[in-house]
Short mmCIF file of N, CA and C in Angstrom, two decimals:
data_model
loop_
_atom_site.label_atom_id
_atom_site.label_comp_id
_atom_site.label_asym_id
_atom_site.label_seq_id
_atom_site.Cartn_x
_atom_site.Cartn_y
_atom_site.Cartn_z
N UNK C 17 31.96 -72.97 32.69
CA UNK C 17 31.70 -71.69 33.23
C UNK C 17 32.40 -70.60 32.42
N UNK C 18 33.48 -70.97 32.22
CA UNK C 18 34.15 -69.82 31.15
C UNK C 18 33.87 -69.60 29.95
N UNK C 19 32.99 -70.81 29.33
CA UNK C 19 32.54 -70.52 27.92
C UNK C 19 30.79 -70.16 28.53
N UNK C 20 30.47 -70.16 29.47
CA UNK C 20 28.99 -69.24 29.77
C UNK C 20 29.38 -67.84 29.91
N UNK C 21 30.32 -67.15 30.56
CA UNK C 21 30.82 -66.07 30.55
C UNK C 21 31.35 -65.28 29.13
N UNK C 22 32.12 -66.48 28.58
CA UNK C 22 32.50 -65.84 27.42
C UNK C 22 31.17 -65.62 26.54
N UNK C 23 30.09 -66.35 26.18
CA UNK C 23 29.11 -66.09 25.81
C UNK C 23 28.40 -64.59 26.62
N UNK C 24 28.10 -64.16 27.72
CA UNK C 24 27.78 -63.76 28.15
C UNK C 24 28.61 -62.06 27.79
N UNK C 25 29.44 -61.97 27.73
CA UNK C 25 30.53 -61.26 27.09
C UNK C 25 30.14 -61.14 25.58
N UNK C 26 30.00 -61.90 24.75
CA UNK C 26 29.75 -61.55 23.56
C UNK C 26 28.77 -60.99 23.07
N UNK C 27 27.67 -61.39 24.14
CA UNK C 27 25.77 -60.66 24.02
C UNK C 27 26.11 -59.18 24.03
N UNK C 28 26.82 -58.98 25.43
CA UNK C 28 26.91 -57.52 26.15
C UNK C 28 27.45 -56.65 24.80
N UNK C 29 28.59 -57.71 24.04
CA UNK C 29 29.43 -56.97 23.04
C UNK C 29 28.17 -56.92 22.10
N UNK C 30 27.45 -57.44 21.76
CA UNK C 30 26.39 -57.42 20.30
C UNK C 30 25.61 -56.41 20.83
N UNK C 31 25.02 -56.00 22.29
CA UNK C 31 24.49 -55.09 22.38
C UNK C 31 24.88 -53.99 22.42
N UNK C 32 26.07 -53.56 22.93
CA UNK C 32 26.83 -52.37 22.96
C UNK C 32 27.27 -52.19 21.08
N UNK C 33 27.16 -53.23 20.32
CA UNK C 33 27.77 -52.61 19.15
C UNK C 33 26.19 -52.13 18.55
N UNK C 34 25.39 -52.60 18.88
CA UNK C 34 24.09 -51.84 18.15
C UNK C 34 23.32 -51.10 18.80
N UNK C 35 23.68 -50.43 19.81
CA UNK C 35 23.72 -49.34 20.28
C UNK C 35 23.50 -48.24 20.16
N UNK C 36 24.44 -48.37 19.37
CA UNK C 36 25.81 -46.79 18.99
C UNK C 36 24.68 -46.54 17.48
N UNK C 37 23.81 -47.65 16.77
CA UNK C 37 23.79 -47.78 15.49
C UNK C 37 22.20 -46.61 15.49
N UNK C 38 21.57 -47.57 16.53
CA UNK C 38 20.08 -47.12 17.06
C UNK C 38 20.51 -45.72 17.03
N UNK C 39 20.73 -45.39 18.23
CA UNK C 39 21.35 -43.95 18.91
C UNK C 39 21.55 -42.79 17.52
N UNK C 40 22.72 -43.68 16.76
CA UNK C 40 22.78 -42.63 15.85
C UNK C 40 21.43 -42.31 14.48
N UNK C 41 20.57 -43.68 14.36
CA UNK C 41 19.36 -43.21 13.70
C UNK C 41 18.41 -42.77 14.33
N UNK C 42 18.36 -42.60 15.20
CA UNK C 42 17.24 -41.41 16.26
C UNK C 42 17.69 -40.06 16.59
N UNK C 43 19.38 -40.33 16.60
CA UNK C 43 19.88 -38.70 16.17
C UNK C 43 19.47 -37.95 14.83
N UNK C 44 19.31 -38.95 13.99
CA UNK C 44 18.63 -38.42 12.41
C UNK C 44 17.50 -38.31 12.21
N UNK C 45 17.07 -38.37 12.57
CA UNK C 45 15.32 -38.98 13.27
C UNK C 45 14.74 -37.72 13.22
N UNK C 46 15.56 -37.50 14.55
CA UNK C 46 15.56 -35.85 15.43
C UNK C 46 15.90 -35.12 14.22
N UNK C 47 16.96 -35.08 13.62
CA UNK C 47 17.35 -33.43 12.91
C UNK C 47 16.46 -33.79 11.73
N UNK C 48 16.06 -34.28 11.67
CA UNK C 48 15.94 -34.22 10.29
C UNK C 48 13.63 -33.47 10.76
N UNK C 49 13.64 -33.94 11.86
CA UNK C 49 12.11 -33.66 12.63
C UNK C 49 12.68 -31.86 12.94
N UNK C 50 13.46 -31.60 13.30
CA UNK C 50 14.41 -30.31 13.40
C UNK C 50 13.90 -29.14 12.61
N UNK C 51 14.30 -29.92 11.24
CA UNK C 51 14.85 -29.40 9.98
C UNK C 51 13.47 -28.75 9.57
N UNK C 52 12.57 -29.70 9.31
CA UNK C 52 11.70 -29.70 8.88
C UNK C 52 10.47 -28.90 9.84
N UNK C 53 10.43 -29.11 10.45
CA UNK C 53 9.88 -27.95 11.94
C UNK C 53 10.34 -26.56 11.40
N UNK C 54 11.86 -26.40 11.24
CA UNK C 54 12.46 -25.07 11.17
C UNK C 54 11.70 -24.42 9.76
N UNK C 55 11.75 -25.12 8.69
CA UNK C 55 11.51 -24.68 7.40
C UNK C 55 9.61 -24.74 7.88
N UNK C 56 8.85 -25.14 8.03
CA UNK C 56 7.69 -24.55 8.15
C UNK C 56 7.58 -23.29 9.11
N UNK C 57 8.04 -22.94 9.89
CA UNK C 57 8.38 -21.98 11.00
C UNK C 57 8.88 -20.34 9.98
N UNK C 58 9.85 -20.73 9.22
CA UNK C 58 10.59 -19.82 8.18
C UNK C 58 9.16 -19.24 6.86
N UNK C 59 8.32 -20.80 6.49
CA UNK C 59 7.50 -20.09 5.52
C UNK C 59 6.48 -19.24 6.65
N UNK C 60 6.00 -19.83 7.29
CA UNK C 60 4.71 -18.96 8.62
C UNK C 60 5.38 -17.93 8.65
N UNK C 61 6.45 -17.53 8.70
CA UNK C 61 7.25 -16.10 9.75
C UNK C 61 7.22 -14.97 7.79
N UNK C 62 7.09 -15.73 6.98
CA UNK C 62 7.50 -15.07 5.69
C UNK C 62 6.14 -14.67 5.45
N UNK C 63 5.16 -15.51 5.69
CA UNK C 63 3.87 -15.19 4.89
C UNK C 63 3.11 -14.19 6.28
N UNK C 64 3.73 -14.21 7.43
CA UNK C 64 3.34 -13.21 8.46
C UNK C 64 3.45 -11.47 8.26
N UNK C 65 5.37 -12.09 7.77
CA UNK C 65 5.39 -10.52 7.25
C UNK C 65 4.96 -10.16 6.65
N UNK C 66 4.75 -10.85 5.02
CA UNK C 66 4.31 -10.00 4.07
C UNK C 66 3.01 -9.90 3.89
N UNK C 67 1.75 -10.45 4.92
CA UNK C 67 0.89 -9.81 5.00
C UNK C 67 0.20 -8.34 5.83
N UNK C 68 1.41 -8.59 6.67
CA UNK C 68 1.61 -7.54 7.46
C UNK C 68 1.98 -6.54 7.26
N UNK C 69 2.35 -5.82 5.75
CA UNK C 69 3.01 -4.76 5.50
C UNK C 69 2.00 -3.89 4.73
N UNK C 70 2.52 -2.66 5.27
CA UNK C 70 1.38 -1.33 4.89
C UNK C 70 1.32 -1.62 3.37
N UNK C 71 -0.06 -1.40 3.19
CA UNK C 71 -0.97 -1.08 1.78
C UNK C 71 -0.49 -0.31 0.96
N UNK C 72 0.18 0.03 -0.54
CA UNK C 72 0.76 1.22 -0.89
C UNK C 72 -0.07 2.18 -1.18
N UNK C 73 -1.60 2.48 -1.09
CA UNK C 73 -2.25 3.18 -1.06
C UNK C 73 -3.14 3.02 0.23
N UNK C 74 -3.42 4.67 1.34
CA UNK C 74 -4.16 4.17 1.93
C UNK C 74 -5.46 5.27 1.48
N UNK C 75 -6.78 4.86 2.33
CA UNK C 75 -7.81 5.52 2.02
C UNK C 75 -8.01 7.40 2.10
N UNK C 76 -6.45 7.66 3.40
CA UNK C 76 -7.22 8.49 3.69
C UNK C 76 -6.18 9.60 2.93
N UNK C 77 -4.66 8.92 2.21
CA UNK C 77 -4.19 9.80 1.05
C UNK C 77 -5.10 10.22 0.18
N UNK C 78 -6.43 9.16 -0.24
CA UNK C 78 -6.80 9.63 -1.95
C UNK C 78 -7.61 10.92 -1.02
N UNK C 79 -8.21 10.56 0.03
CA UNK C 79 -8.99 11.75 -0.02
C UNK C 79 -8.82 12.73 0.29
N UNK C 80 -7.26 12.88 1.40
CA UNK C 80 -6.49 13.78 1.19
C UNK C 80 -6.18 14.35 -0.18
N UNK C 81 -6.29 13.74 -1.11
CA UNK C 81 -5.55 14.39 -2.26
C UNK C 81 -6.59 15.57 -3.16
N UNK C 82 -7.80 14.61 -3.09
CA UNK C 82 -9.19 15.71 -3.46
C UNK C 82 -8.99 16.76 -2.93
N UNK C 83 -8.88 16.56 -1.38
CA UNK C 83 -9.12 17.71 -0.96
C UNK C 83 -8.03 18.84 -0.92
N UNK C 84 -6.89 18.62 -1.02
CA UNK C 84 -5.78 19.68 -1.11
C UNK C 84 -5.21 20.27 -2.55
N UNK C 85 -5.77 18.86 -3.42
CA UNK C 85 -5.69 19.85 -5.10
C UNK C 85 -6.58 20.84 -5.18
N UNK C 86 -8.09 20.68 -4.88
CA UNK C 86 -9.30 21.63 -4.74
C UNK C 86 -8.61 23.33 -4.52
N UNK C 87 -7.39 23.33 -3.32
CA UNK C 87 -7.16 24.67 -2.97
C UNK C 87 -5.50 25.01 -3.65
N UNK C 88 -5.55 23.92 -4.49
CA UNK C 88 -4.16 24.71 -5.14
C UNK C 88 -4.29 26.00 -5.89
N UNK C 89 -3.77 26.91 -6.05
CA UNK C 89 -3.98 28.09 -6.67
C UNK C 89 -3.55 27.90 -8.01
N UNK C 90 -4.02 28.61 -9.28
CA UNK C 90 -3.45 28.00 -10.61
C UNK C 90 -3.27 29.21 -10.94
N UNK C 91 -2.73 29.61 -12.40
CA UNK C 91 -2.28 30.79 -12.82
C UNK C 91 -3.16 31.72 -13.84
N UNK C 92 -4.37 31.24 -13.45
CA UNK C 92 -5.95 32.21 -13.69
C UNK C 92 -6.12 32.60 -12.84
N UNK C 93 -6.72 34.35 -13.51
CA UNK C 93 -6.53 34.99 -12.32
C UNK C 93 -8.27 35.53 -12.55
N UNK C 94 -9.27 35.94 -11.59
CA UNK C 94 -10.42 36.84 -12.01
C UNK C 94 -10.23 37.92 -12.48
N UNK C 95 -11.44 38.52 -12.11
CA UNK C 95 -11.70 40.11 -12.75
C UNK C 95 -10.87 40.75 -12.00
N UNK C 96 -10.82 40.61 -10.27
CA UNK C 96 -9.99 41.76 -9.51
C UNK C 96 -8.75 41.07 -9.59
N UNK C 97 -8.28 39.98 -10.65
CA UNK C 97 -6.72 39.81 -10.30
C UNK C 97 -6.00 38.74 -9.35
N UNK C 98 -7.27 38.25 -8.54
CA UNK C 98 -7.06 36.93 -7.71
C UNK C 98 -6.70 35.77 -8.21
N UNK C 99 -5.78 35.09 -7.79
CA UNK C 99 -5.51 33.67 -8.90
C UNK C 99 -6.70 32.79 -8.34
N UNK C 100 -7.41 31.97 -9.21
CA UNK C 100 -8.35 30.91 -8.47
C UNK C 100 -7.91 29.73 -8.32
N UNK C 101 -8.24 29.26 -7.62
CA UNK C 101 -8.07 28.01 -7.34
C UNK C 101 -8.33 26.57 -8.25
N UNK C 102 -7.95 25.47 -7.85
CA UNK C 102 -8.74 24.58 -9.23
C UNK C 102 -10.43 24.40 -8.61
N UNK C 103 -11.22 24.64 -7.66
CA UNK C 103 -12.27 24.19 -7.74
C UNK C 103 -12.77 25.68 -8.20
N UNK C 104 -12.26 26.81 -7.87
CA UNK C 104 -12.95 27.87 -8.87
C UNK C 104 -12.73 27.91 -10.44
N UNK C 105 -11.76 27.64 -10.56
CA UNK C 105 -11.67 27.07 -12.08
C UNK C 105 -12.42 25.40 -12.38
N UNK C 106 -13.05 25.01 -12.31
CA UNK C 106 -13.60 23.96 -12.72
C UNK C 106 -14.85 24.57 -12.60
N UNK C 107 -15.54 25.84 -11.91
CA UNK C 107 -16.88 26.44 -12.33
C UNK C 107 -16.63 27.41 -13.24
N UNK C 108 -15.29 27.87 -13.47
CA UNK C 108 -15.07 28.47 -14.69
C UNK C 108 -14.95 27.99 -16.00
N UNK C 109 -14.83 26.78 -16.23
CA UNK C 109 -14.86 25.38 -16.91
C UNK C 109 -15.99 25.19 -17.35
N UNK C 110 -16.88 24.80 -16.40
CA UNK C 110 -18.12 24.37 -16.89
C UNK C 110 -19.09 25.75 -16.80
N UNK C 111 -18.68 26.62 -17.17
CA UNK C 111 -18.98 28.09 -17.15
C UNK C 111 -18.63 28.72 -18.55
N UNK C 112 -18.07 28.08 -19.62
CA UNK C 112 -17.36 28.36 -20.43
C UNK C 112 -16.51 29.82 -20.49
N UNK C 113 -15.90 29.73 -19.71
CA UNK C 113 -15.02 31.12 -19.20
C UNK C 113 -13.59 31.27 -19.98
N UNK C 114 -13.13 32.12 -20.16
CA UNK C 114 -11.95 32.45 -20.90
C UNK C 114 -10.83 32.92 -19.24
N UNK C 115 -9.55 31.96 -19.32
CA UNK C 115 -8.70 32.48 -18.50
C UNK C 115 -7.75 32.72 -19.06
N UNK C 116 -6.82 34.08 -18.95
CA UNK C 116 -6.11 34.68 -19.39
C UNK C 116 -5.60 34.01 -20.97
N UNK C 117 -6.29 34.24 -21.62
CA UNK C 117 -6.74 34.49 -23.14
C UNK C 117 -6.46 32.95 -23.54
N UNK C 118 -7.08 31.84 -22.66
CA UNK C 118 -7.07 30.09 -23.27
C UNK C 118 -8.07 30.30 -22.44
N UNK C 119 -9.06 28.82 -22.90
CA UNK C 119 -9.95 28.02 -22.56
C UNK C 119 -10.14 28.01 -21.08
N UNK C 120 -11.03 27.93 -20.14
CA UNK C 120 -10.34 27.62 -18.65
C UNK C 120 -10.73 26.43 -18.86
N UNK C 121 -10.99 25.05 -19.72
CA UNK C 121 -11.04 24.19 -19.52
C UNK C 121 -9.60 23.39 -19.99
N UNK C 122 -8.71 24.20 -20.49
CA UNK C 122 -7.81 23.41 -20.86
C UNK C 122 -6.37 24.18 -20.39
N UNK C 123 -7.09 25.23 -18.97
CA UNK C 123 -6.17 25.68 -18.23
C UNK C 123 -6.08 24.58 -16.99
N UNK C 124 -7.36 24.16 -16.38
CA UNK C 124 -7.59 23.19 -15.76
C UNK C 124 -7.16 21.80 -16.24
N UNK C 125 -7.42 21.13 -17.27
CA UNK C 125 -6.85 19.94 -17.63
C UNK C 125 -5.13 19.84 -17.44
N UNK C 126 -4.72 20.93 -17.68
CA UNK C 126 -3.39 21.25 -17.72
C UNK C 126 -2.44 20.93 -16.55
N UNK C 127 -3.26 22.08 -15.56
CA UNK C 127 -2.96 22.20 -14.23
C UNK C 127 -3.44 20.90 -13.62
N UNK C 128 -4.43 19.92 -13.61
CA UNK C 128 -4.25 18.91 -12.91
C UNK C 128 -3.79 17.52 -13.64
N UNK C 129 -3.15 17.82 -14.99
CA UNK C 129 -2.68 16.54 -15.14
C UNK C 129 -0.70 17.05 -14.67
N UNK C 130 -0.79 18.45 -14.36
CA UNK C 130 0.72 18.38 -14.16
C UNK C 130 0.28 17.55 -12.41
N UNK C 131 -0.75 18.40 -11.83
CA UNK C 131 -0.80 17.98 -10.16
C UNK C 131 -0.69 16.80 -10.02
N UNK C 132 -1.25 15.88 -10.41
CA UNK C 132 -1.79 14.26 -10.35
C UNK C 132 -0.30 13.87 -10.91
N UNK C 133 0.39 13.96 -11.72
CA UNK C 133 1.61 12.92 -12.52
C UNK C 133 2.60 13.19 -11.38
N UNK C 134 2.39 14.64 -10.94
CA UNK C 134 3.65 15.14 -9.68
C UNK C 134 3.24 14.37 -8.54
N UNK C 135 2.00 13.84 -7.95
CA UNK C 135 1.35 13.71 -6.87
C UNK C 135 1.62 12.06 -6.92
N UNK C 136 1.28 11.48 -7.94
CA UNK C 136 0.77 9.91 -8.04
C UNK C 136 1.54 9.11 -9.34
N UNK C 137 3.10 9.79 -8.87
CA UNK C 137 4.08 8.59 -9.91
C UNK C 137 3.44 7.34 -10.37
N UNK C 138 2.97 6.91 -11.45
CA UNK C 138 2.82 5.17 -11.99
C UNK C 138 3.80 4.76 -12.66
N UNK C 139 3.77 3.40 -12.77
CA UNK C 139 4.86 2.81 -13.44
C UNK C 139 4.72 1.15 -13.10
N UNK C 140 5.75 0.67 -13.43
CA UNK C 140 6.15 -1.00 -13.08
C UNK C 140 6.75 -0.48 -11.77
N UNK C 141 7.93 -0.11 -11.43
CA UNK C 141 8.66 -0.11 -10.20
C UNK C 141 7.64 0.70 -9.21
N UNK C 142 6.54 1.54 -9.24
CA UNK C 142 5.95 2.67 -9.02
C UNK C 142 4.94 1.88 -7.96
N UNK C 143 4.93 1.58 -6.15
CA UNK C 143 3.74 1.69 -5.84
C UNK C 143 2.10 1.17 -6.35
N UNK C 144 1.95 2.97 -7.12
CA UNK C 144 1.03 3.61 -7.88
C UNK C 144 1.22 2.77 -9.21
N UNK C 145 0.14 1.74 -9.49
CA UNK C 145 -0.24 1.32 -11.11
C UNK C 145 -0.56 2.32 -11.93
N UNK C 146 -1.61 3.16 -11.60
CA UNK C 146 -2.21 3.83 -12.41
C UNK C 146 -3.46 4.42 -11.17
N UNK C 147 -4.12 5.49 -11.76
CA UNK C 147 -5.21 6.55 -11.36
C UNK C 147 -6.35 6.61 -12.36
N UNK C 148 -7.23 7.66 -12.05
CA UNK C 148 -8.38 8.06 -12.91
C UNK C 148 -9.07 8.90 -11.69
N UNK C 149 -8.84 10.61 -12.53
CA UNK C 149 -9.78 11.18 -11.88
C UNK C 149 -10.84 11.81 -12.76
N UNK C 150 -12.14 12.03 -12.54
CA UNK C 150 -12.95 12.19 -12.93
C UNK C 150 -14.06 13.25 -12.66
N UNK C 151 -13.96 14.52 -13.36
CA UNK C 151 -15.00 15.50 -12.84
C UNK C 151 -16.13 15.15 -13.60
N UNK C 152 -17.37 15.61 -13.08
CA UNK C 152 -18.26 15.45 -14.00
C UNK C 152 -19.42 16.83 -13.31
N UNK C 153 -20.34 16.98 -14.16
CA UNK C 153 -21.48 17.79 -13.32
C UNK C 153 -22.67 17.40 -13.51
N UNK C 154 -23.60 17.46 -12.95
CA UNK C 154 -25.13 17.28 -12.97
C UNK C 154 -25.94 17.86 -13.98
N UNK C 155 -25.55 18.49 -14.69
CA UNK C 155 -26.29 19.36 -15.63
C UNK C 155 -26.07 18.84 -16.83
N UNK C 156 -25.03 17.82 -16.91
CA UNK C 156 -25.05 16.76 -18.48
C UNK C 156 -24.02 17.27 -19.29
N UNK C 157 -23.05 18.51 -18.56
CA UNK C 157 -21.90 18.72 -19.36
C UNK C 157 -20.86 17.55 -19.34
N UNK C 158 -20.17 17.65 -20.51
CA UNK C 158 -18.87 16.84 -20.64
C UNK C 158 -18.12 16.23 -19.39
N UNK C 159 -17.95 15.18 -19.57
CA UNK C 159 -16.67 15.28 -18.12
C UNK C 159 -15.20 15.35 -18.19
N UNK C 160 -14.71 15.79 -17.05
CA UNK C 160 -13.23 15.92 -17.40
C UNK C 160 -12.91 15.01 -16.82
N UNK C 161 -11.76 13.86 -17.80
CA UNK C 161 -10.96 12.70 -16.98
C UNK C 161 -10.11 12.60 -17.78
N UNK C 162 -9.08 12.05 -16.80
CA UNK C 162 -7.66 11.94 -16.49
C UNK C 162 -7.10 10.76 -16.38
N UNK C 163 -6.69 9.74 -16.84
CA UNK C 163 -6.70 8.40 -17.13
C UNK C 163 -4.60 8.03 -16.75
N UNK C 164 -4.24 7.60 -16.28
CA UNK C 164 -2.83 7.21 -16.51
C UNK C 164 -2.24 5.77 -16.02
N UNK C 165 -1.63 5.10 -16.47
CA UNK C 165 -1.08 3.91 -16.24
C UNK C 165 -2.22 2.80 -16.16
N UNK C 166 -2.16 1.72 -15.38
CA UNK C 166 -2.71 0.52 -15.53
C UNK C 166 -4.14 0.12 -14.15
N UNK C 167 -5.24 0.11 -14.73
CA UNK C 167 -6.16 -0.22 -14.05
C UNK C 167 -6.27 -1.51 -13.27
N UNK C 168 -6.08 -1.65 -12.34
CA UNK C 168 -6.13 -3.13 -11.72
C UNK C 168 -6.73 -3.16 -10.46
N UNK C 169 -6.96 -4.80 -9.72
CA UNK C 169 -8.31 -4.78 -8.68
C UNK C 169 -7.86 -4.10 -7.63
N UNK C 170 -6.72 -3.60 -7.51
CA UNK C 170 -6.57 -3.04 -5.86
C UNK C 170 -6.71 -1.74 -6.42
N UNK C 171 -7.62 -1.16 -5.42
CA UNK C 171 -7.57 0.29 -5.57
C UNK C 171 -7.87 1.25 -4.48
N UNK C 172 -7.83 2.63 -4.16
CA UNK C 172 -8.58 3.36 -3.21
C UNK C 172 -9.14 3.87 -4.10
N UNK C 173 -10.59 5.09 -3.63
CA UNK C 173 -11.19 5.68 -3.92
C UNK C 173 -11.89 6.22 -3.14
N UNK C 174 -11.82 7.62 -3.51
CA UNK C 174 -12.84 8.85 -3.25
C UNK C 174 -13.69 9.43 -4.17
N UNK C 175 -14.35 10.36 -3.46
CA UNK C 175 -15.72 10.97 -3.85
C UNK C 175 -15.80 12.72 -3.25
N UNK C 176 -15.75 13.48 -3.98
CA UNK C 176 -16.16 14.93 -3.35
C UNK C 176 -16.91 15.49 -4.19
N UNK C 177 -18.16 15.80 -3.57
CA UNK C 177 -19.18 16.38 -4.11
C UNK C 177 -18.84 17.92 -3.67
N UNK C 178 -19.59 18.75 -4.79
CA UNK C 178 -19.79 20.67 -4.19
C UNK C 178 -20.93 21.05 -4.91
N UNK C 179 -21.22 22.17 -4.48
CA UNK C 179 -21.90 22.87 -5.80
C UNK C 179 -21.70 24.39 -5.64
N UNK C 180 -22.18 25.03 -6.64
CA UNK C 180 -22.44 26.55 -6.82
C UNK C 180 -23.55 26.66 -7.46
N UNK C 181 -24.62 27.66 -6.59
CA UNK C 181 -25.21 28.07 -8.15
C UNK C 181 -26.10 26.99 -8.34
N UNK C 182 -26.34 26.11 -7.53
CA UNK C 182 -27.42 24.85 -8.24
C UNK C 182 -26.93 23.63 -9.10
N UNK C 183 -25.00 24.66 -8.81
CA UNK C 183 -24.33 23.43 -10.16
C UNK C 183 -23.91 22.33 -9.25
N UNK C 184 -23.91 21.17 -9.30
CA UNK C 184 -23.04 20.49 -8.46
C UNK C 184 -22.31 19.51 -9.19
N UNK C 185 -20.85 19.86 -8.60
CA UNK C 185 -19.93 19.17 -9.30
C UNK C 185 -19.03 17.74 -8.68
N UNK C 186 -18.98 16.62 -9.12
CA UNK C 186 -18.72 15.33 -8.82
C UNK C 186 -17.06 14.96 -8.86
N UNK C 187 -16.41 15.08 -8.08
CA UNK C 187 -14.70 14.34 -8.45
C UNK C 187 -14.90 13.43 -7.52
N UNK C 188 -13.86 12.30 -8.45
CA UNK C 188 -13.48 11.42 -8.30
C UNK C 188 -12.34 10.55 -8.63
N UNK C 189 -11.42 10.57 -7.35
CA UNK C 189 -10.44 9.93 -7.80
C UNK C 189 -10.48 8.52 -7.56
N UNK C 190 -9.46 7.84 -8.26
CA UNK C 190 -9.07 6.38 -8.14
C UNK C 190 -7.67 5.72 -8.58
N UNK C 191 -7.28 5.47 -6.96
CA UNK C 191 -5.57 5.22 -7.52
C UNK C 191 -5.89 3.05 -7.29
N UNK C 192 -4.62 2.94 -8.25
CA UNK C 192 -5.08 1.80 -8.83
C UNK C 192 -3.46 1.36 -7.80
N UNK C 193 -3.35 -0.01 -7.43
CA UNK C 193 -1.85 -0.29 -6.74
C UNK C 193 -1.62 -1.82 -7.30
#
């Protein structure tokens, strides 16, 4: 009877020592099921944000931008002395007009490549890749464009049509990101 007990005693002991062994490889089991849970959780939450973050160009800047260079005032002035604007100077342009004793086409080129470089920084660190704006007119004159930094697939773009006179004139910008 005492060597059935003592046997009986030694099982209990073989089970209690592998136990502890199990226990602790299902604790690893777990972290390591943890671990790996956590790190897919970390890429999902990364690729959440960064699709989630504002566009560096949106649609309704470019066309904001047509439309508020159009009424910048430039430093041509008319007959009574009024400074015009760049869309009155761009029919003074394709008008072959003299503003205060230069070209008005290369008073205009002037004035909107200072507007656009002030307006639409490009660069490597820059948002803004690059732009292209583009006047043109219906009547088969020259066009005026404005070309800077690097053309690539993301882009916005606008369109503003006008006319005078039967003339109608075409801008178009395009910021590149």
């Amino acid at each position: 009877m005492v060597n059935q007990k003592k046997k009986a005693q030694e099982q209990k002991c073989g089970i209690f020592a592998t136990m502890p062994k199990k226990a602790q490889e299902e604790m690893v089991g777990f972290a390591v099921i943890i671990v790996i849970v956590a790190v897919i959780l970390l890429v999902f939450l990364r690729l959440t944000i960064n699709n989630s973050q504002k566009e560096p160009v949106e649609s309704y800047e470019v066309e904001s931008f047509i439309q508020s260079f159009l009424y910048y005032t430039t430093e041509c002035k008319d007959v009574s002395g009024n400074s015009l604007s760049v869309q009155k100077l761009i029919f003074s342009c394709y008008s072959r007009e003299i503003c205060e004793g230069a070209d008005a086409c290369q008073v205009l080129n002037s004035t909107l490549k200072g507007i656009v470089d002030e307006a639409w920084k490009t660069g490597e660190n820059s948002p803004t890749k690059g732009y292209e704006l583009k006047i043109d007119s219906e009547d088969g004159l020259s066009p005026i464009t404005l070309k800077e930094g690097n053309i690539t697939k993301n882009y916005k773009g606008s369109m503003q049509e006008f006319s005078k006179s039967g003339n109608t004139i075409n801008i178009t910008f395009t910021a590149y990101y």
